């Protein structure tokens, strides 16, 4: 009987929260991509508003960060336990990548778009750790 | 730590999702609790006891090292 009761379905609250998070995340990511496209197309001007244009996509990234923080606050104690190793590894690897790029720059090497490799390495190491520890799927 | 969560849930005919909803945790957490992969915090243990209507010491007991199928020795806290 117990086996019949071991369905893989999430509870209604869990499902509702996850769907809401995904919808908001996709909207925020879409806004970021649109803002980035706008910046790429029309941001390279000598206008005094250039800084505003350049920072516009960052506002949507801040929105993504807020969404993630709110989602983390919804996690229960076991999910939090699984969630934090990924953050810790992602942060450590990102810092290591940033220091490595900084060291290369100090030695005279040119590292183009240095922020992006750091972000990419951090996200990949975060996700790989999440897979290894079977962290909850957001 | 061993627990009787699975059999208590079974007796009531609840799915893991139903128990998760009643406890305010995820199904993943219920699975981890039932399989002994995770020991709950004291507040969660009290919530589990409340949901099953039983005292904590009847639901959770120290790991005795007994094999599956053996009756675990219940010790009073």
PDB file of C-alpha atoms in Angstrom:
ATOM      1  CA  UNK A   1       0.000   0.000   0.000  1.00  0.00           C
ATOM      2  CA  UNK A   2       2.797   2.338   0.904  1.00  0.00           C
ATOM      3  CA  UNK A   3       4.313   1.900  -2.546  1.00  0.00           C
ATOM      4  CA  UNK A   4       1.060   3.084  -4.147  1.00  0.00           C
ATOM      5  CA  UNK A   5       1.204   6.143  -1.944  1.00  0.00           C
ATOM      6  CA  UNK A   6       4.794   6.943  -2.946  1.00  0.00           C
ATOM      7  CA  UNK A   7       3.766   8.985  -5.967  1.00  0.00           C
ATOM      8  CA  UNK A   8       6.344  11.283  -7.476  1.00  0.00           C
ATOM      9  CA  UNK A   9       3.874  14.154  -7.589  1.00  0.00           C
ATOM     10  CA  UNK A  10       4.756  17.336  -5.775  1.00  0.00           C
ATOM     11  CA  UNK A  11       2.410  18.808  -3.207  1.00  0.00           C
ATOM     12  CA  UNK A  12       0.070  21.545  -4.551  1.00  0.00           C
ATOM     13  CA  UNK A  13       1.919  24.306  -2.665  1.00  0.00           C
ATOM     14  CA  UNK A  14       5.293  23.083  -3.950  1.00  0.00           C
ATOM     15  CA  UNK A  15       4.015  22.944  -7.522  1.00  0.00           C
ATOM     16  CA  UNK A  16       2.403  26.392  -7.327  1.00  0.00           C
ATOM     17  CA  UNK A  17       5.549  27.987  -5.897  1.00  0.00           C
ATOM     18  CA  UNK A  18       7.841  26.384  -8.463  1.00  0.00           C
ATOM     19  CA  UNK A  19       5.620  27.402 -11.394  1.00  0.00           C
ATOM     20  CA  UNK A  20       5.330  30.980 -10.109  1.00  0.00           C
ATOM     21  CA  UNK A  21       9.114  31.185  -9.717  1.00  0.00           C
ATOM     22  CA  UNK A  22       9.762  29.860 -13.219  1.00  0.00           C
ATOM     23  CA  UNK A  23       7.269  32.240 -14.844  1.00  0.00           C
ATOM     24  CA  UNK A  24       8.775  35.252 -13.012  1.00  0.00           C
ATOM     25  CA  UNK A  25      12.308  34.094 -13.781  1.00  0.00           C
ATOM     26  CA  UNK A  26      11.572  33.740 -17.502  1.00  0.00           C
ATOM     27  CA  UNK A  27       9.917  37.174 -17.595  1.00  0.00           C
ATOM     28  CA  UNK A  28      12.926  38.755 -15.842  1.00  0.00           C
ATOM     29  CA  UNK A  29      15.372  36.893 -18.112  1.00  0.00           C
ATOM     30  CA  UNK A  30      13.374  37.940 -21.183  1.00  0.00           C
ATOM     31  CA  UNK A  31      13.467  41.564 -20.053  1.00  0.00           C
ATOM     32  CA  UNK A  32      17.216  41.254 -19.529  1.00  0.00           C
ATOM     33  CA  UNK A  33      17.729  39.876 -23.035  1.00  0.00           C
ATOM     34  CA  UNK A  34      15.559  42.602 -24.594  1.00  0.00           C
ATOM     35  CA  UNK A  35      17.393  45.304 -22.636  1.00  0.00           C
ATOM     36  CA  UNK A  36      20.737  43.790 -23.679  1.00  0.00           C
ATOM     37  CA  UNK A  37      19.616  43.792 -27.318  1.00  0.00           C
ATOM     38  CA  UNK A  38      18.531  47.430 -27.025  1.00  0.00           C
ATOM     39  CA  UNK A  39      21.897  48.251 -25.469  1.00  0.00           C
ATOM     40  CA  UNK A  40      23.748  46.433 -28.252  1.00  0.00           C
ATOM     41  CA  UNK A  41      21.723  48.190 -30.973  1.00  0.00           C
ATOM     42  CA  UNK A  42      21.469  51.735 -29.671  1.00  0.00           C
ATOM     43  CA  UNK A  43      23.708  51.941 -26.608  1.00  0.00           C
ATOM     44  CA  UNK A  44      26.909  52.893 -28.427  1.00  0.00           C
ATOM     45  CA  UNK A  45      26.273  56.619 -28.628  1.00  0.00           C
ATOM     46  CA  UNK A  46      27.802  59.727 -27.158  1.00  0.00           C
ATOM     47  CA  UNK A  47      24.532  60.625 -25.481  1.00  0.00           C
ATOM     48  CA  UNK A  48      24.709  61.686 -21.830  1.00  0.00           C
ATOM     49  CA  UNK A  49      22.080  58.971 -21.229  1.00  0.00           C
ATOM     50  CA  UNK A  50      24.586  56.306 -22.262  1.00  0.00           C
ATOM     51  CA  UNK A  51      25.241  55.234 -18.673  1.00  0.00           C
ATOM     52  CA  UNK A  52      21.508  54.730 -18.107  1.00  0.00           C
ATOM     53  CA  UNK A  53      21.261  52.613 -21.253  1.00  0.00           C
ATOM     54  CA  UNK A  54      24.339  50.626 -20.245  1.00  0.00           C
ATOM     55  CA  UNK A  55      22.995  49.873 -16.774  1.00  0.00           C
ATOM     56  CA  UNK A  56      19.423  49.097 -17.834  1.00  0.00           C
ATOM     57  CA  UNK A  57      19.975  45.300 -18.181  1.00  0.00           C
ATOM     58  CA  UNK A  58      21.529  45.216 -14.716  1.00  0.00           C
ATOM     59  CA  UNK A  59      18.179  46.271 -13.220  1.00  0.00           C
ATOM     60  CA  UNK A  60      16.620  43.089 -14.589  1.00  0.00           C
ATOM     61  CA  UNK A  61      19.512  41.012 -13.232  1.00  0.00           C
ATOM     62  CA  UNK A  62      18.828  42.595  -9.820  1.00  0.00           C
ATOM     63  CA  UNK A  63      15.220  41.452 -10.265  1.00  0.00           C
ATOM     64  CA  UNK A  64      16.495  37.899 -10.940  1.00  0.00           C
ATOM     65  CA  UNK A  65      18.593  38.036  -7.756  1.00  0.00           C
ATOM     66  CA  UNK A  66      15.538  39.172  -5.746  1.00  0.00           C
ATOM     67  CA  UNK A  67      13.467  36.336  -7.251  1.00  0.00           C
ATOM     68  CA  UNK A  68      16.136  33.789  -6.280  1.00  0.00           C
ATOM     69  CA  UNK A  69      16.338  35.164  -2.730  1.00  0.00           C
ATOM     70  CA  UNK A  70      12.540  34.967  -2.394  1.00  0.00           C
ATOM     71  CA  UNK A  71      12.596  31.406  -3.749  1.00  0.00           C
ATOM     72  CA  UNK A  72      15.314  30.394  -1.295  1.00  0.00           C
ATOM     73  CA  UNK A  73      13.164  31.746   1.532  1.00  0.00           C
ATOM     74  CA  UNK A  74      10.433  29.310   0.444  1.00  0.00           C
ATOM     75  CA  UNK A  75      12.722  26.286   0.720  1.00  0.00           C
ATOM     76  CA  UNK A  76      12.385  24.037   3.750  1.00  0.00           C
ATOM     77  CA  UNK A  77      15.257  23.041   6.025  1.00  0.00           C
ATOM     78  CA  UNK A  78      16.326  19.943   4.078  1.00  0.00           C
ATOM     79  CA  UNK A  79      16.196  21.749   0.732  1.00  0.00           C
ATOM     80  CA  UNK A  80      18.289  24.583   2.174  1.00  0.00           C
ATOM     81  CA  UNK A  81      20.836  22.021   3.337  1.00  0.00           C
ATOM     82  CA  UNK A  82      21.091  20.748  -0.257  1.00  0.00           C
ATOM     83  CA  UNK A  83      21.047  24.221  -1.768  1.00  0.00           C
ATOM     84  CA  UNK A  84      24.004  25.793   0.014  1.00  0.00           C
ATOM     85  CA  UNK A  85      26.880  23.543  -1.159  1.00  0.00           C
ATOM     86  CA  UNK A  86      26.181  24.717  -4.727  1.00  0.00           C
ATOM     87  CA  UNK A  87      26.288  28.359  -3.668  1.00  0.00           C
ATOM     88  CA  UNK A  88      29.489  27.804  -1.692  1.00  0.00           C
ATOM     89  CA  UNK A  89      31.246  26.003  -4.548  1.00  0.00           C
ATOM     90  CA  UNK A  90      29.933  28.503  -7.125  1.00  0.00           C
ATOM     91  CA  UNK A  91      31.188  31.431  -5.057  1.00  0.00           C
ATOM     92  CA  UNK A  92      34.601  29.869  -4.385  1.00  0.00           C
ATOM     93  CA  UNK A  93      35.165  28.885  -8.015  1.00  0.00           C
ATOM     94  CA  UNK A  94      34.016  32.352  -9.203  1.00  0.00           C
ATOM     95  CA  UNK A  95      36.442  34.042  -6.833  1.00  0.00           C
ATOM     96  CA  UNK A  96      39.230  31.758  -7.983  1.00  0.00           C
ATOM     97  CA  UNK A  97      38.428  32.551 -11.625  1.00  0.00           C
ATOM     98  CA  UNK A  98      38.332  36.305 -10.862  1.00  0.00           C
ATOM     99  CA  UNK A  99      41.709  36.147  -9.083  1.00  0.00           C
ATOM    100  CA  UNK A 100      43.179  34.102 -11.942  1.00  0.00           C
ATOM    101  CA  UNK A 101      41.982  36.640 -14.526  1.00  0.00           C
ATOM    102  CA  UNK A 102      43.222  39.490 -12.311  1.00  0.00           C
ATOM    103  CA  UNK A 103      46.634  37.837 -12.042  1.00  0.00           C
ATOM    104  CA  UNK A 104      46.812  37.369 -15.821  1.00  0.00           C
ATOM    105  CA  UNK A 105      45.859  41.026 -16.326  1.00  0.00           C
ATOM    106  CA  UNK A 106      48.527  42.112 -13.839  1.00  0.00           C
ATOM    107  CA  UNK A 107      51.060  40.104 -15.841  1.00  0.00           C
ATOM    108  CA  UNK A 108      50.119  42.055 -18.960  1.00  0.00           C
ATOM    109  CA  UNK A 109      47.780  39.563 -20.610  1.00  0.00           C
ATOM    110  CA  UNK A 110      44.627  40.930 -22.185  1.00  0.00           C
ATOM    111  CA  UNK A 111      41.499  39.084 -21.046  1.00  0.00           C
ATOM    112  CA  UNK A 112      38.525  40.343 -23.098  1.00  0.00           C
ATOM    113  CA  UNK A 113      35.075  40.526 -21.463  1.00  0.00           C
ATOM    114  CA  UNK A 114      36.595  39.232 -18.237  1.00  0.00           C
ATOM    115  CA  UNK A 115      33.339  39.512 -16.292  1.00  0.00           C
ATOM    116  CA  UNK A 116      31.545  36.988 -18.457  1.00  0.00           C
ATOM    117  CA  UNK A 117      33.961  34.058 -17.932  1.00  0.00           C
ATOM    118  CA  UNK A 118      33.723  34.605 -14.167  1.00  0.00           C
ATOM    119  CA  UNK A 119      29.916  34.587 -14.311  1.00  0.00           C
ATOM    120  CA  UNK A 120      29.820  31.548 -16.593  1.00  0.00           C
ATOM    121  CA  UNK A 121      32.319  29.542 -14.521  1.00  0.00           C
ATOM    122  CA  UNK A 122      30.400  30.413 -11.334  1.00  0.00           C
ATOM    123  CA  UNK A 123      27.024  29.381 -12.755  1.00  0.00           C
ATOM    124  CA  UNK A 124      28.365  26.128 -14.244  1.00  0.00           C
ATOM    125  CA  UNK A 125      30.135  25.109 -11.011  1.00  0.00           C
ATOM    126  CA  UNK A 126      26.984  25.991  -9.034  1.00  0.00           C
ATOM    127  CA  UNK A 127      24.775  23.872 -11.286  1.00  0.00           C
ATOM    128  CA  UNK A 128      27.213  20.929 -11.391  1.00  0.00           C
ATOM    129  CA  UNK A 129      27.366  20.910  -7.583  1.00  0.00           C
ATOM    130  CA  UNK A 130      23.559  21.074  -7.447  1.00  0.00           C
ATOM    131  CA  UNK A 131      23.404  17.993  -9.664  1.00  0.00           C
ATOM    132  CA  UNK A 132      25.929  16.134  -7.502  1.00  0.00           C
ATOM    133  CA  UNK A 133      24.167  16.851  -4.197  1.00  0.00           C
ATOM    134  CA  UNK A 134      20.709  16.444  -5.793  1.00  0.00           C
ATOM    135  CA  UNK A 135      19.670  19.921  -4.781  1.00  0.00           C
ATOM    136  CA  UNK A 136      16.005  20.855  -5.273  1.00  0.00           C
ATOM    137  CA  UNK A 137      15.003  21.853  -8.783  1.00  0.00           C
ATOM    138  CA  UNK A 138      13.858  25.488  -8.731  1.00  0.00           C
TER     139      UNK A 138
ATOM    140  CA  UNK B   1      17.947   8.157  13.900  1.00  0.00           C
ATOM    141  CA  UNK B   2      15.102   5.837  12.949  1.00  0.00           C
ATOM    142  CA  UNK B   3      11.496   6.827  12.605  1.00  0.00           C
ATOM    143  CA  UNK B   4       8.004   5.476  12.073  1.00  0.00           C
ATOM    144  CA  UNK B   5       6.912   8.140   9.620  1.00  0.00           C
ATOM    145  CA  UNK B   6       6.441   5.802   6.688  1.00  0.00           C
ATOM    146  CA  UNK B   7       4.258   3.323   8.575  1.00  0.00           C
ATOM    147  CA  UNK B   8       2.260   6.111  10.208  1.00  0.00           C
ATOM    148  CA  UNK B   9       1.636   7.683   6.805  1.00  0.00           C
ATOM    149  CA  UNK B  10       0.753   4.276   5.408  1.00  0.00           C
ATOM    150  CA  UNK B  11      -1.790   3.700   8.168  1.00  0.00           C
ATOM    151  CA  UNK B  12      -3.519   6.946   7.305  1.00  0.00           C
ATOM    152  CA  UNK B  13      -3.439   6.314   3.546  1.00  0.00           C
ATOM    153  CA  UNK B  14      -1.630   9.572   2.839  1.00  0.00           C
ATOM    154  CA  UNK B  15       0.637  10.061  -0.143  1.00  0.00           C
ATOM    155  CA  UNK B  16       4.043  11.637   0.404  1.00  0.00           C
ATOM    156  CA  UNK B  17       2.711  14.784  -1.278  1.00  0.00           C
ATOM    157  CA  UNK B  18      -0.216  14.940   1.176  1.00  0.00           C
ATOM    158  CA  UNK B  19       2.117  14.553   4.150  1.00  0.00           C
ATOM    159  CA  UNK B  20       4.446  17.170   2.651  1.00  0.00           C
ATOM    160  CA  UNK B  21       1.531  19.582   2.340  1.00  0.00           C
ATOM    161  CA  UNK B  22       0.451  18.979   5.938  1.00  0.00           C
ATOM    162  CA  UNK B  23       3.989  19.484   7.222  1.00  0.00           C
ATOM    163  CA  UNK B  24       4.665  22.500   5.016  1.00  0.00           C
ATOM    164  CA  UNK B  25       7.747  20.884   3.477  1.00  0.00           C
ATOM    165  CA  UNK B  26       8.601  19.461   0.064  1.00  0.00           C
ATOM    166  CA  UNK B  27       7.977  15.871  -1.029  1.00  0.00           C
ATOM    167  CA  UNK B  28      11.741  15.536  -1.437  1.00  0.00           C
ATOM    168  CA  UNK B  29      12.099  16.288   2.284  1.00  0.00           C
ATOM    169  CA  UNK B  30       9.445  13.730   3.221  1.00  0.00           C
ATOM    170  CA  UNK B  31      11.318  11.087   1.196  1.00  0.00           C
ATOM    171  CA  UNK B  32      14.610  12.012   2.913  1.00  0.00           C
ATOM    172  CA  UNK B  33      12.967  11.848   6.351  1.00  0.00           C
ATOM    173  CA  UNK B  34      11.284   8.502   5.708  1.00  0.00           C
ATOM    174  CA  UNK B  35      14.412   6.882   4.339  1.00  0.00           C
ATOM    175  CA  UNK B  36      16.500   8.172   7.242  1.00  0.00           C
ATOM    176  CA  UNK B  37      18.709  10.291   4.998  1.00  0.00           C
ATOM    177  CA  UNK B  38      17.842  13.378   6.984  1.00  0.00           C
ATOM    178  CA  UNK B  39      17.103  13.914  10.666  1.00  0.00           C
ATOM    179  CA  UNK B  40      14.599  16.730  11.200  1.00  0.00           C
ATOM    180  CA  UNK B  41      15.211  19.790  13.319  1.00  0.00           C
ATOM    181  CA  UNK B  42      13.412  19.860  16.656  1.00  0.00           C
ATOM    182  CA  UNK B  43      10.693  22.282  15.404  1.00  0.00           C
ATOM    183  CA  UNK B  44      10.008  20.035  12.391  1.00  0.00           C
ATOM    184  CA  UNK B  45      10.008  16.921  14.588  1.00  0.00           C
ATOM    185  CA  UNK B  46       7.371  18.570  16.793  1.00  0.00           C
ATOM    186  CA  UNK B  47       5.330  19.439  13.693  1.00  0.00           C
ATOM    187  CA  UNK B  48       5.557  15.824  12.511  1.00  0.00           C
ATOM    188  CA  UNK B  49       4.428  14.636  15.940  1.00  0.00           C
ATOM    189  CA  UNK B  50       1.510  17.081  15.814  1.00  0.00           C
ATOM    190  CA  UNK B  51       0.453  15.975  12.331  1.00  0.00           C
ATOM    191  CA  UNK B  52       0.473  12.290  13.356  1.00  0.00           C
ATOM    192  CA  UNK B  53      -1.033  13.056  16.774  1.00  0.00           C
ATOM    193  CA  UNK B  54       1.689  11.142  18.592  1.00  0.00           C
ATOM    194  CA  UNK B  55       4.492  12.138  20.949  1.00  0.00           C
ATOM    195  CA  UNK B  56       7.930  12.532  19.408  1.00  0.00           C
ATOM    196  CA  UNK B  57       9.372   9.573  21.329  1.00  0.00           C
ATOM    197  CA  UNK B  58       6.861   7.252  19.647  1.00  0.00           C
ATOM    198  CA  UNK B  59       7.920   8.421  16.198  1.00  0.00           C
ATOM    199  CA  UNK B  60      11.685   8.858  16.499  1.00  0.00           C
ATOM    200  CA  UNK B  61      14.274   6.729  18.233  1.00  0.00           C
ATOM    201  CA  UNK B  62      18.064   6.410  18.221  1.00  0.00           C
ATOM    202  CA  UNK B  63      19.679   4.240  15.556  1.00  0.00           C
ATOM    203  CA  UNK B  64      20.014   0.798  17.136  1.00  0.00           C
ATOM    204  CA  UNK B  65      21.776  -0.802  14.185  1.00  0.00           C
ATOM    205  CA  UNK B  66      19.077  -3.445  13.853  1.00  0.00           C
ATOM    206  CA  UNK B  67      18.500  -4.922  10.413  1.00  0.00           C
ATOM    207  CA  UNK B  68      15.443  -4.067   8.357  1.00  0.00           C
ATOM    208  CA  UNK B  69      12.419  -6.002   9.564  1.00  0.00           C
ATOM    209  CA  UNK B  70      13.612  -6.194  13.168  1.00  0.00           C
ATOM    210  CA  UNK B  71      11.626  -4.319  15.734  1.00  0.00           C
ATOM    211  CA  UNK B  72      13.618  -1.268  16.770  1.00  0.00           C
ATOM    212  CA  UNK B  73      14.126  -0.805  20.503  1.00  0.00           C
ATOM    213  CA  UNK B  74      12.236   2.258  21.547  1.00  0.00           C
ATOM    214  CA  UNK B  75      13.918   4.394  24.107  1.00  0.00           C
ATOM    215  CA  UNK B  76      12.237   7.131  26.069  1.00  0.00           C
ATOM    216  CA  UNK B  77      13.770  10.562  25.698  1.00  0.00           C
TER     217      UNK B  77
END
